């Protein structure tokens, strides 16, 4: 389990037998049993989370799931109802904002409109009582870091959205905080600038090695920028994992649904590793610990449906009729109907596949649903929803 | 399967200790802000709530200070003359409100929904009455329609001294207030609704009744409440032109100043408080609804030229604007004539205030002092208070009480507040009694009287700036006072100046609260108008009213020039 979160050591550097295993890394931020209530409404329930030094962690989830609430608890803006938070070994659970150690960037940037860019960035430095020359040098350094040294004398309203965002970042970093908090930092920008800034922010974070938490509801942003993603729903953590894990091995049906596109197939287990779905029987790679007869949901990503090299005796090999094909740009989004059953799937087929195999609407093709790609979740009891 | 979450769960704190509710520790900033909120609460309790309670207490006492329950109220309602004045007040206010709001609606419609020429001029002219004390239109009406009036014949034998004069004077004086509210309401209407209605081929008449009126209904209701309250609590107009016709406001004055019957004055004060409080509550409810209406994303309506409509509205608005100008001009000309209307040779003899009742030029000087002090201290205190109430983290109960108290003065008529001040500060047992009779109590009373509108202006401005400024500052370890001084105040400077001007103009023109509180050393210009008029020196009264008007206008013009010029340069950051 440990190695799932810690960077994997390449196999050829495997330690010699007599060297003791490395100690588990010490979390920089430890959140324990955190709950937040607004009157009777539970916005966060019993959240546990560890963030490691230098990590970039994203909070991802649908609107209203409690991402911002969790971030505000960590920052002390809106202190939790119960639960504790430790940062760098220090219990900060009840400390006011000014006695915590973080820099923060808001969606609105909250730049002071009447101060120049340089004064904005140096805002926190002035109160530290450092000499002017030193402050000026640090401001120059920070502005160079975010590539804005030319703009020092301008006012925020004279900069583009992306530039303002970088000023906010420089200001947050001015006091060299141990933790950087970003609340939807890119969502006010247009798509093109956003894509570029993703890379820039991530790059800067790596260079400084600063532990960072970002709130986002944009899964692409979370998947491309993060070391680990915390997927949240209704005030709880659904799953914590690397982007790869979250995408390829969603822990719950919610995660499977929320991240990426997914086929959801209602079915019933016939044996521990066979499931009957809409008249078709599918083989699973492994059981899920519930007995035969249990109602389950089978998940399969549209791009995991295999159409090439499908000859021979492979499990889950089906003849399917092609329905609608929609050209999306770099692939075809296609509906498939399994011949002789009522099973319908949506598949993403590459342009190559379509061209080479001559797939067209109405054609019947053979596909494989790889057992190791099928995720199965037991359905909640009927009363549960 | 769920990777990572359980990483160090084994080392988690024991459940018992983590289940304990967290009590956030207070930072120095939290303490500062909370103390500020408390200071405002205490100030408003001392300078608004306690005087009001003193008034209520007085209404329940007899002449010797013994508690008599509701006996005074029984006496009041048992006296047909007194209770009749309540009825007078109600119908006069209702009538003035209907006329004023109707005219203001037409005027506002012309300004916002038509392409009639001269909209800028019309708008400016319609604002002028706000710069004058309510005594000024009353004096003008005396000159126009009084016993020796120029246009006396127009009344066909009826007398201007009484309901007719009061209604005309009140409509004139409250017109700008209704106009501001209605222009705003009509300006925010959504163009998409009109496009939809036109696409459905609705007639202009139908569009007016199904789209325009409903869209402006909150503005209309609000204007009705505001005008009704202003009229029923106004004292200047009925005092000058009411003749033998008494209303609640003049009643209070007569009971207290004329007959020294403080108990009965207090009773009338309580009676006057009721409709004002009701109107206040009604207006609050409507405002809350309108906020929801405003937040919708509306497309602003841009009027299209239509010759017939534009000319019609131009004609109507011209008549209204002309009436406003005539009423203003008559007072000014009468004050400059040697002996209106017999000898029209220009002369400044009416401005020789030092040789007349009312305190002379010293009154004018006192008024300037009062207005300046009220503007400076009022703007500083009210803005800082609104900041604390708006921006203190958590502390919900304290902030809610502060907000409620800050809005309370809006429901309190000036006369009632002034009367409360007499009872409260003139009480020998009150350690604050030393304030009585000086300039300080006039300043405090004026700030309290006009607190709410200024507070709302400040709150609106504060809500418009980014709520995270304070958070960012705290995370940068910058104390809150520094962010307040370096960021909040400069960003909100236009609103702060607006507040200062509002307080200055009101301090110059107000009579109601201060008429009970001035002393021989602190006579005031607006009260001098009243006293000179009382003594029959109508031309000098007009002259002093003109001085007040000119001063308010000068300050307003200076403000406009200043914001466009000097201030504009210091605020370069506002431009892109
Ligand atoms: N001050 C508050 N009072 C009452 N309820 C609140 C308050 N703040 C947040 N909530 C509720 O808590 C829940 C979580 O809110 P939160 O702002 O954390 O959501 P979020 O995940 O950040 O959503 P979004 O993506 O829309 O920003 C929501 O249902 C919200 O309505
Ligand atoms: Mg949020």
Short mmCIF file of C-alpha atoms in Angstrom, two decimals, chain B residues 121-574:
data_model
loop_
_atom_site.label_atom_id
_atom_site.label_comp_id
_atom_site.label_asym_id
_atom_site.label_seq_id
_atom_site.Cartn_x
_atom_site.Cartn_y
_atom_site.Cartn_z
CA UNK B 121 -30.59 68.88 -17.60
CA UNK B 122 -33.91 67.48 -16.39
CA UNK B 123 -32.15 65.09 -14.08
CA UNK B 124 -29.97 67.83 -12.61
CA UNK B 125 -32.88 70.23 -12.09
CA UNK B 126 -34.98 67.58 -10.38
CA UNK B 127 -32.20 66.96 -7.84
CA UNK B 128 -32.02 70.56 -6.63
CA UNK B 129 -34.83 70.44 -4.03
CA UNK B 130 -32.76 67.98 -1.99
CA UNK B 131 -30.25 70.76 -1.41
CA UNK B 132 -32.78 73.07 0.25
CA UNK B 133 -34.50 72.85 3.61
CA UNK B 134 -38.17 71.90 3.35
CA UNK B 135 -38.92 75.43 4.60
CA UNK B 136 -37.84 76.92 1.29
CA UNK B 137 -40.66 75.63 -0.92
CA UNK B 138 -43.14 76.61 1.77
CA UNK B 139 -41.82 80.18 1.79
CA UNK B 140 -41.95 80.31 -2.01
CA UNK B 141 -45.55 79.15 -1.93
CA UNK B 142 -46.37 81.97 0.47
CA UNK B 143 -44.87 84.42 -2.01
CA UNK B 144 -46.71 82.88 -4.94
CA UNK B 145 -50.11 82.12 -3.47
CA UNK B 146 -50.15 83.84 -0.08
CA UNK B 147 -52.26 86.86 0.87
CA UNK B 148 -50.20 89.16 -1.34
CA UNK B 149 -49.17 86.35 -3.71
CA UNK B 150 -48.54 86.88 -7.40
CA UNK B 151 -50.69 83.99 -8.48
CA UNK B 152 -53.26 84.12 -5.69
CA UNK B 153 -56.05 84.18 -8.27
CA UNK B 154 -55.08 80.69 -9.45
CA UNK B 155 -56.47 79.22 -6.24
CA UNK B 156 -59.96 80.59 -6.99
CA UNK B 157 -60.54 81.78 -3.48
CA UNK B 158 -59.01 78.81 -1.69
CA UNK B 159 -56.24 79.51 0.81
CA UNK B 160 -52.68 78.30 0.38
CA UNK B 161 -52.36 78.25 4.17
CA UNK B 162 -53.48 74.71 4.95
CA UNK B 163 -53.72 71.39 3.16
CA UNK B 164 -53.13 72.77 -0.35
CA UNK B 165 -49.91 74.49 0.58
CA UNK B 166 -48.66 71.58 2.63
CA UNK B 167 -49.27 69.07 -0.16
CA UNK B 168 -47.61 71.21 -2.85
CA UNK B 169 -44.62 71.94 -0.59
CA UNK B 170 -44.19 68.30 0.38
CA UNK B 171 -44.45 67.08 -3.21
CA UNK B 172 -41.76 69.55 -4.23
CA UNK B 173 -39.47 68.61 -1.39
CA UNK B 174 -39.86 64.81 -1.62
CA UNK B 175 -39.79 64.67 -5.43
CA UNK B 176 -36.01 64.01 -5.75
CA UNK B 177 -36.18 61.19 -3.19
CA UNK B 178 -38.88 59.36 -5.15
CA UNK B 179 -37.13 60.12 -8.42
CA UNK B 180 -33.84 58.54 -7.36
CA UNK B 181 -35.57 55.31 -6.32
CA UNK B 182 -37.74 55.12 -9.43
CA UNK B 183 -34.95 55.94 -11.87
CA UNK B 184 -32.93 53.09 -10.41
CA UNK B 185 -35.89 50.71 -10.55
CA UNK B 186 -36.71 51.58 -14.16
CA UNK B 187 -33.08 51.50 -15.23
CA UNK B 188 -32.52 47.89 -14.18
CA UNK B 189 -35.33 46.41 -16.24
CA UNK B 190 -34.41 43.60 -18.56
CA UNK B 191 -34.40 44.33 -22.29
CA UNK B 192 -35.05 40.68 -23.07
CA UNK B 193 -38.54 40.89 -21.56
CA UNK B 194 -39.43 43.73 -23.91
CA UNK B 195 -38.03 41.93 -26.91
CA UNK B 196 -40.06 38.87 -26.00
CA UNK B 197 -43.23 40.95 -25.52
CA UNK B 198 -42.71 42.68 -28.85
CA UNK B 199 -42.05 39.39 -30.57
CA UNK B 200 -45.43 38.26 -29.22
CA UNK B 201 -46.95 41.41 -30.76
CA UNK B 202 -48.21 42.77 -27.48
CA UNK B 203 -49.51 46.34 -27.73
CA UNK B 204 -47.50 49.17 -26.13
CA UNK B 205 -50.27 49.59 -23.59
CA UNK B 206 -50.23 45.92 -22.71
CA UNK B 207 -46.43 45.89 -22.48
CA UNK B 208 -46.61 48.81 -20.06
CA UNK B 209 -49.05 47.02 -17.76
CA UNK B 210 -47.54 43.53 -18.04
CA UNK B 211 -43.83 44.28 -18.17
CA UNK B 212 -42.95 47.84 -17.17
CA UNK B 213 -45.12 48.25 -14.09
CA UNK B 214 -44.44 44.81 -12.58
CA UNK B 215 -40.72 45.29 -13.22
CA UNK B 216 -40.73 48.57 -11.32
CA UNK B 217 -43.15 47.48 -8.61
CA UNK B 218 -40.55 47.14 -5.87
CA UNK B 219 -39.20 50.55 -6.71
CA UNK B 220 -42.72 51.95 -6.63
CA UNK B 221 -43.52 50.40 -3.27
CA UNK B 222 -40.21 51.56 -1.87
CA UNK B 223 -40.79 55.10 -3.16
CA UNK B 224 -44.25 55.12 -1.60
CA UNK B 225 -42.90 54.10 1.79
CA UNK B 226 -40.05 56.59 1.67
CA UNK B 227 -42.17 59.55 0.58
CA UNK B 228 -44.93 58.75 3.05
CA UNK B 229 -42.43 58.66 5.92
CA UNK B 230 -40.73 61.86 4.81
CA UNK B 231 -44.05 63.71 4.61
CA UNK B 232 -45.59 62.48 7.81
CA UNK B 233 -42.44 63.28 9.77
CA UNK B 234 -41.67 66.60 8.07
CA UNK B 235 -42.05 69.67 10.16
CA UNK B 236 -40.81 72.55 8.01
CA UNK B 237 -43.54 72.73 5.39
CA UNK B 238 -46.60 72.52 7.71
CA UNK B 239 -44.94 74.89 10.16
CA UNK B 240 -44.54 77.64 7.56
CA UNK B 241 -47.64 77.18 5.44
CA UNK B 242 -49.99 75.05 7.56
CA UNK B 243 -51.80 78.03 9.04
CA UNK B 244 -54.46 76.79 11.44
CA UNK B 245 -54.19 73.29 9.97
CA UNK B 246 -52.33 71.08 12.44
CA UNK B 247 -50.54 67.80 11.77
CA UNK B 248 -48.65 65.48 14.11
CA UNK B 249 -45.30 67.11 13.47
CA UNK B 250 -46.48 70.62 14.28
CA UNK B 251 -48.39 69.22 17.22
CA UNK B 252 -45.23 67.91 18.85
CA UNK B 253 -43.58 71.28 18.40
CA UNK B 254 -46.52 73.15 19.87
CA UNK B 255 -46.84 70.82 22.83
CA UNK B 256 -43.16 71.02 23.67
CA UNK B 257 -42.02 74.50 22.64
CA UNK B 258 -45.36 76.29 22.97
CA UNK B 259 -47.00 74.71 25.97
CA UNK B 260 -44.02 73.02 27.61
CA UNK B 261 -46.21 69.92 27.87
CA UNK B 262 -43.46 67.35 27.54
CA UNK B 263 -45.62 64.36 28.39
CA UNK B 264 -48.12 65.10 25.65
CA UNK B 265 -45.25 65.86 23.26
CA UNK B 266 -43.86 62.42 24.01
CA UNK B 267 -47.25 60.83 23.38
CA UNK B 268 -47.51 62.51 19.98
CA UNK B 269 -43.94 61.40 19.32
CA UNK B 270 -44.87 57.78 19.96
CA UNK B 271 -47.92 58.14 17.72
CA UNK B 272 -45.69 59.57 14.98
CA UNK B 273 -43.18 56.78 15.48
CA UNK B 274 -45.75 54.10 14.61
CA UNK B 275 -46.43 54.88 10.94
CA UNK B 276 -42.73 55.55 10.43
CA UNK B 277 -41.79 52.17 11.88
CA UNK B 278 -44.46 50.40 9.83
CA UNK B 279 -43.25 52.05 6.64
CA UNK B 280 -39.70 51.14 7.57
CA UNK B 281 -40.53 47.47 8.09
CA UNK B 282 -42.52 47.35 4.86
CA UNK B 283 -39.67 48.93 2.94
CA UNK B 284 -37.13 46.47 4.37
CA UNK B 285 -39.22 43.52 3.25
CA UNK B 286 -39.57 44.94 -0.23
CA UNK B 287 -35.85 45.73 -0.47
CA UNK B 288 -35.01 42.13 0.34
CA UNK B 289 -37.22 40.92 -2.50
CA UNK B 290 -35.73 43.40 -4.89
CA UNK B 291 -32.20 42.22 -4.14
CA UNK B 292 -33.18 38.84 -5.55
CA UNK B 293 -34.58 40.53 -8.64
CA UNK B 294 -31.38 42.47 -9.18
CA UNK B 295 -29.03 39.54 -9.05
CA UNK B 296 -30.54 38.02 -12.17
CA UNK B 297 -28.46 38.64 -15.24
CA UNK B 298 -30.43 41.29 -17.01
CA UNK B 299 -29.63 42.91 -20.33
CA UNK B 300 -29.96 46.67 -19.93
CA UNK B 301 -32.71 48.26 -21.94
CA UNK B 302 -31.64 50.94 -24.40
CA UNK B 303 -34.59 53.13 -25.40
CA UNK B 304 -35.32 53.61 -29.10
CA UNK B 305 -36.29 57.05 -30.44
CA UNK B 306 -40.01 57.57 -30.97
CA UNK B 307 -40.97 61.12 -31.92
CA UNK B 308 -44.45 61.17 -30.45
CA UNK B 309 -43.47 59.56 -27.16
CA UNK B 310 -40.30 61.59 -26.80
CA UNK B 311 -42.08 64.90 -27.39
CA UNK B 312 -44.92 64.03 -25.01
CA UNK B 313 -42.49 63.25 -22.24
CA UNK B 314 -40.41 66.29 -23.07
CA UNK B 315 -43.52 68.43 -22.58
CA UNK B 316 -44.52 66.80 -19.29
CA UNK B 317 -41.00 66.86 -17.87
CA UNK B 318 -40.58 70.49 -18.93
CA UNK B 319 -43.65 71.48 -16.94
CA UNK B 320 -42.41 69.65 -13.86
CA UNK B 321 -38.90 71.02 -14.18
CA UNK B 322 -40.27 74.51 -14.72
CA UNK B 323 -42.39 74.23 -11.58
CA UNK B 324 -39.32 73.19 -9.61
CA UNK B 325 -37.29 76.08 -10.99
CA UNK B 326 -40.06 78.62 -10.37
CA UNK B 327 -40.47 77.58 -6.76
CA UNK B 328 -36.72 77.79 -6.23
CA UNK B 329 -36.38 81.07 -8.10
CA UNK B 330 -39.20 82.82 -6.24
CA UNK B 331 -37.48 82.33 -2.89
CA UNK B 332 -34.18 83.52 -4.31
CA UNK B 333 -35.64 86.59 -6.06
CA UNK B 334 -37.82 87.51 -3.13
CA UNK B 335 -34.77 87.47 -0.89
CA UNK B 336 -32.92 89.75 -3.29
CA UNK B 337 -35.75 92.25 -3.79
CA UNK B 338 -35.98 95.34 -1.63
CA UNK B 339 -39.63 94.71 -0.82
CA UNK B 340 -41.30 91.92 -2.72
CA UNK B 341 -43.55 92.33 -4.66
CA UNK B 342 -43.84 96.14 -4.49
CA UNK B 343 -40.24 97.20 -4.88
CA UNK B 344 -38.19 94.81 -6.96
CA UNK B 345 -34.95 96.82 -6.86
CA UNK B 346 -32.18 94.34 -6.07
CA UNK B 347 -30.85 94.72 -2.55
CA UNK B 348 -28.97 92.70 0.01
CA UNK B 349 -30.83 94.17 2.95
CA UNK B 350 -32.57 90.86 3.62
CA UNK B 351 -29.19 89.29 4.09
CA UNK B 352 -28.40 91.62 6.98
CA UNK B 353 -29.14 88.80 9.37
CA UNK B 354 -27.32 90.32 12.28
CA UNK B 355 -30.10 92.84 12.71
CA UNK B 356 -32.82 90.26 12.91
CA UNK B 357 -34.13 87.45 15.08
CA UNK B 358 -32.72 83.97 14.62
CA UNK B 359 -29.12 84.43 15.60
CA UNK B 360 -27.81 86.34 12.59
CA UNK B 361 -24.84 85.33 10.51
CA UNK B 362 -23.54 83.39 13.50
CA UNK B 363 -26.32 80.88 12.82
CA UNK B 364 -24.97 80.39 9.33
CA UNK B 365 -21.45 79.98 10.72
CA UNK B 366 -22.74 77.47 13.28
CA UNK B 367 -24.49 75.53 10.54
CA UNK B 368 -21.28 75.36 8.52
CA UNK B 369 -19.41 74.12 11.57
CA UNK B 370 -22.11 71.58 12.30
CA UNK B 371 -22.22 70.36 8.71
CA UNK B 372 -18.44 70.08 8.46
CA UNK B 373 -18.09 68.23 11.76
CA UNK B 374 -21.00 65.95 10.93
CA UNK B 375 -19.57 65.17 7.50
CA UNK B 376 -16.04 64.45 8.73
CA UNK B 377 -16.79 62.55 11.92
CA UNK B 378 -19.96 60.98 10.57
CA UNK B 379 -18.30 59.60 7.43
CA UNK B 380 -15.34 58.29 9.43
CA UNK B 381 -17.41 56.66 12.16
CA UNK B 382 -20.14 55.28 9.92
CA UNK B 383 -17.74 53.86 7.36
CA UNK B 384 -15.49 52.29 10.00
CA UNK B 385 -18.55 50.89 11.77
CA UNK B 386 -19.96 49.44 8.56
CA UNK B 387 -16.54 47.91 7.85
CA UNK B 388 -16.43 46.21 11.24
CA UNK B 389 -20.01 44.97 10.96
CA UNK B 390 -19.41 43.71 7.44
CA UNK B 391 -15.93 42.21 7.76
CA UNK B 392 -15.55 40.79 11.26
CA UNK B 393 -15.08 37.03 10.88
CA UNK B 394 -17.77 34.97 12.65
CA UNK B 395 -19.25 36.94 15.62
CA UNK B 396 -22.68 36.57 13.96
CA UNK B 397 -24.77 37.75 16.92
CA UNK B 398 -22.75 40.92 17.51
CA UNK B 399 -22.81 41.83 13.84
CA UNK B 400 -26.55 41.18 13.55
CA UNK B 401 -27.26 43.46 16.49
CA UNK B 402 -24.97 46.10 15.00
CA UNK B 403 -26.73 45.89 11.65
CA UNK B 404 -30.17 46.17 13.24
CA UNK B 405 -29.17 49.17 15.33
CA UNK B 406 -27.56 50.85 12.33
CA UNK B 407 -30.84 50.64 10.42
CA UNK B 408 -33.00 51.71 13.35
CA UNK B 409 -32.56 55.51 12.88
CA UNK B 410 -34.24 55.19 9.48
CA UNK B 411 -37.48 54.43 11.33
CA UNK B 412 -37.11 57.30 13.79
CA UNK B 413 -38.50 60.70 12.76
CA UNK B 414 -36.16 63.59 13.53
CA UNK B 415 -38.62 65.30 15.83
CA UNK B 416 -38.99 62.11 17.86
CA UNK B 417 -35.24 61.65 18.11
CA UNK B 418 -34.74 65.28 19.15
CA UNK B 419 -37.43 65.01 21.77
CA UNK B 420 -35.84 61.82 23.08
CA UNK B 421 -32.54 63.69 23.33
CA UNK B 422 -34.11 66.35 25.55
CA UNK B 423 -35.52 63.77 27.92
CA UNK B 424 -32.37 61.67 27.98
CA UNK B 425 -29.57 64.24 28.05
CA UNK B 426 -31.37 66.90 30.04
CA UNK B 427 -31.93 64.41 32.84
CA UNK B 428 -29.78 65.56 35.78
CA UNK B 429 -28.99 61.92 36.57
CA UNK B 430 -27.34 61.38 33.18
CA UNK B 431 -23.54 61.55 33.33
CA UNK B 432 -23.59 62.55 29.64
CA UNK B 433 -25.67 65.62 30.53
CA UNK B 434 -22.65 67.88 30.00
CA UNK B 435 -23.18 67.40 26.25
CA UNK B 436 -26.51 69.19 26.44
CA UNK B 437 -26.51 72.71 25.07
CA UNK B 438 -23.27 72.47 23.11
CA UNK B 439 -22.28 71.89 19.52
CA UNK B 440 -21.32 68.26 20.32
CA UNK B 441 -24.88 67.15 20.94
CA UNK B 442 -26.02 68.72 17.66
CA UNK B 443 -23.31 66.84 15.78
CA UNK B 444 -24.09 63.56 17.57
CA UNK B 445 -27.80 63.92 17.01
CA UNK B 446 -27.37 64.70 13.31
CA UNK B 447 -25.02 61.77 12.75
CA UNK B 448 -27.46 59.47 14.57
CA UNK B 449 -30.45 60.86 12.68
CA UNK B 450 -28.89 60.21 9.26
CA UNK B 451 -26.90 57.13 10.23
CA UNK B 452 -28.87 54.51 8.31
CA UNK B 453 -28.70 55.78 4.75
CA UNK B 454 -24.99 56.48 5.14
CA UNK B 455 -24.49 53.05 6.66
CA UNK B 456 -26.31 51.40 3.76
CA UNK B 457 -24.18 53.30 1.25
CA UNK B 458 -21.03 52.14 3.05
CA UNK B 459 -22.26 48.57 3.27
CA UNK B 460 -23.09 48.46 -0.43
CA UNK B 461 -19.62 49.73 -1.31
CA UNK B 462 -17.98 47.24 1.05
CA UNK B 463 -19.97 44.36 -0.40
CA UNK B 464 -18.67 45.26 -3.84
CA UNK B 465 -15.01 44.88 -2.96
CA UNK B 466 -13.44 41.45 -2.96
CA UNK B 467 -14.36 39.60 0.26
CA UNK B 468 -10.94 37.95 0.31
CA UNK B 469 -8.83 41.10 0.82
CA UNK B 470 -8.85 40.56 4.57
CA UNK B 471 -8.06 36.87 4.20
CA UNK B 472 -5.14 37.49 1.92
CA UNK B 473 -3.83 40.12 4.34
CA UNK B 474 -4.16 37.78 7.30
CA UNK B 475 -2.33 35.03 5.43
CA UNK B 476 0.42 37.59 4.72
CA UNK B 477 0.45 38.47 8.44
CA UNK B 478 -0.54 42.07 7.72
CA UNK B 479 -2.68 43.63 10.50
CA UNK B 480 -6.23 44.46 9.51
CA UNK B 481 -5.92 48.18 10.21
CA UNK B 482 -3.21 48.45 7.60
CA UNK B 483 -5.32 46.82 4.91
CA UNK B 484 -8.21 49.04 5.95
CA UNK B 485 -6.08 52.17 5.55
CA UNK B 486 -4.05 51.15 2.50
CA UNK B 487 -6.66 49.29 0.48
CA UNK B 488 -10.25 49.51 1.73
CA UNK B 489 -10.47 53.25 2.29
CA UNK B 490 -8.84 54.26 -1.02
CA UNK B 491 -10.95 51.76 -2.95
CA UNK B 492 -14.14 52.96 -1.25
CA UNK B 493 -13.24 56.65 -1.38
CA UNK B 494 -16.07 57.60 -3.75
CA UNK B 495 -18.62 56.04 -1.40
CA UNK B 496 -17.00 57.70 1.62
CA UNK B 497 -17.17 61.11 -0.08
CA UNK B 498 -20.78 60.42 -1.04
CA UNK B 499 -21.53 59.79 2.60
CA UNK B 500 -19.74 62.95 3.67
CA UNK B 501 -21.69 65.05 1.15
CA UNK B 502 -24.96 63.43 2.16
CA UNK B 503 -24.30 64.22 5.81
CA UNK B 504 -23.14 67.75 5.02
CA UNK B 505 -26.24 68.63 3.00
CA UNK B 506 -28.58 67.09 5.55
CA UNK B 507 -26.86 68.85 8.43
CA UNK B 508 -27.28 72.15 6.58
CA UNK B 509 -30.96 71.63 5.80
CA UNK B 510 -32.38 69.69 8.74
CA UNK B 511 -34.66 71.31 11.27
CA UNK B 512 -36.64 68.55 12.89
CA UNK B 513 -34.32 66.96 15.43
CA UNK B 514 -32.27 70.05 16.17
CA UNK B 515 -35.15 72.42 16.79
CA UNK B 516 -35.32 71.06 20.35
CA UNK B 517 -31.59 70.98 20.96
CA UNK B 518 -29.98 74.24 19.90
CA UNK B 519 -28.95 76.78 22.50
CA UNK B 520 -28.44 80.56 22.20
CA UNK B 521 -24.79 79.81 21.39
CA UNK B 522 -25.56 77.24 18.76
CA UNK B 523 -28.37 78.73 16.70
CA UNK B 524 -28.50 77.25 13.22
CA UNK B 525 -29.29 78.59 9.77
CA UNK B 526 -32.24 76.30 9.02
CA UNK B 527 -33.74 77.06 12.42
CA UNK B 528 -33.16 80.76 11.85
CA UNK B 529 -35.32 80.41 8.72
CA UNK B 530 -38.02 78.96 10.90
CA UNK B 531 -37.75 81.62 13.57
CA UNK B 532 -37.57 84.56 11.17
CA UNK B 533 -40.60 83.23 9.34
CA UNK B 534 -42.37 82.88 12.67
CA UNK B 535 -41.55 86.49 13.48
CA UNK B 536 -42.97 87.59 10.14
CA UNK B 537 -39.59 88.32 8.55
CA UNK B 538 -40.35 86.25 5.50
CA UNK B 539 -37.87 87.85 3.13
CA UNK B 540 -34.90 87.32 5.45
CA UNK B 541 -36.13 83.77 6.00
CA UNK B 542 -36.06 83.30 2.24
CA UNK B 543 -32.59 84.84 2.19
CA UNK B 544 -31.26 82.41 4.78
CA UNK B 545 -32.91 79.47 2.97
CA UNK B 546 -31.18 80.69 -0.18
CA UNK B 547 -27.85 80.75 1.66
CA UNK B 548 -28.39 77.14 2.70
CA UNK B 549 -29.31 76.14 -0.84
CA UNK B 550 -26.27 77.89 -2.30
CA UNK B 551 -23.93 76.32 0.25
CA UNK B 552 -25.23 72.80 -0.36
CA UNK B 553 -25.06 73.35 -4.10
CA UNK B 554 -21.53 74.76 -3.89
CA UNK B 555 -20.32 71.78 -1.87
CA UNK B 556 -21.91 69.38 -4.31
CA UNK B 557 -20.42 71.12 -7.33
CA UNK B 558 -17.01 71.29 -5.67
CA UNK B 559 -17.30 67.59 -5.00
CA UNK B 560 -18.08 66.82 -8.62
CA UNK B 561 -15.20 68.93 -9.87
CA UNK B 562 -12.90 67.38 -7.31
CA UNK B 563 -13.79 63.79 -8.19
CA UNK B 564 -13.35 64.49 -11.90
CA UNK B 565 -10.07 66.37 -11.49
CA UNK B 566 -7.81 66.02 -8.49
CA UNK B 567 -9.19 62.79 -7.19
CA UNK B 568 -9.30 61.35 -10.68
CA UNK B 569 -5.55 61.79 -10.94
CA UNK B 570 -4.85 60.18 -7.56
CA UNK B 571 -7.05 57.28 -8.57
CA UNK B 572 -5.35 56.44 -11.84
CA UNK B 573 -5.69 52.75 -11.03
CA UNK B 574 -9.40 52.91 -11.68
#
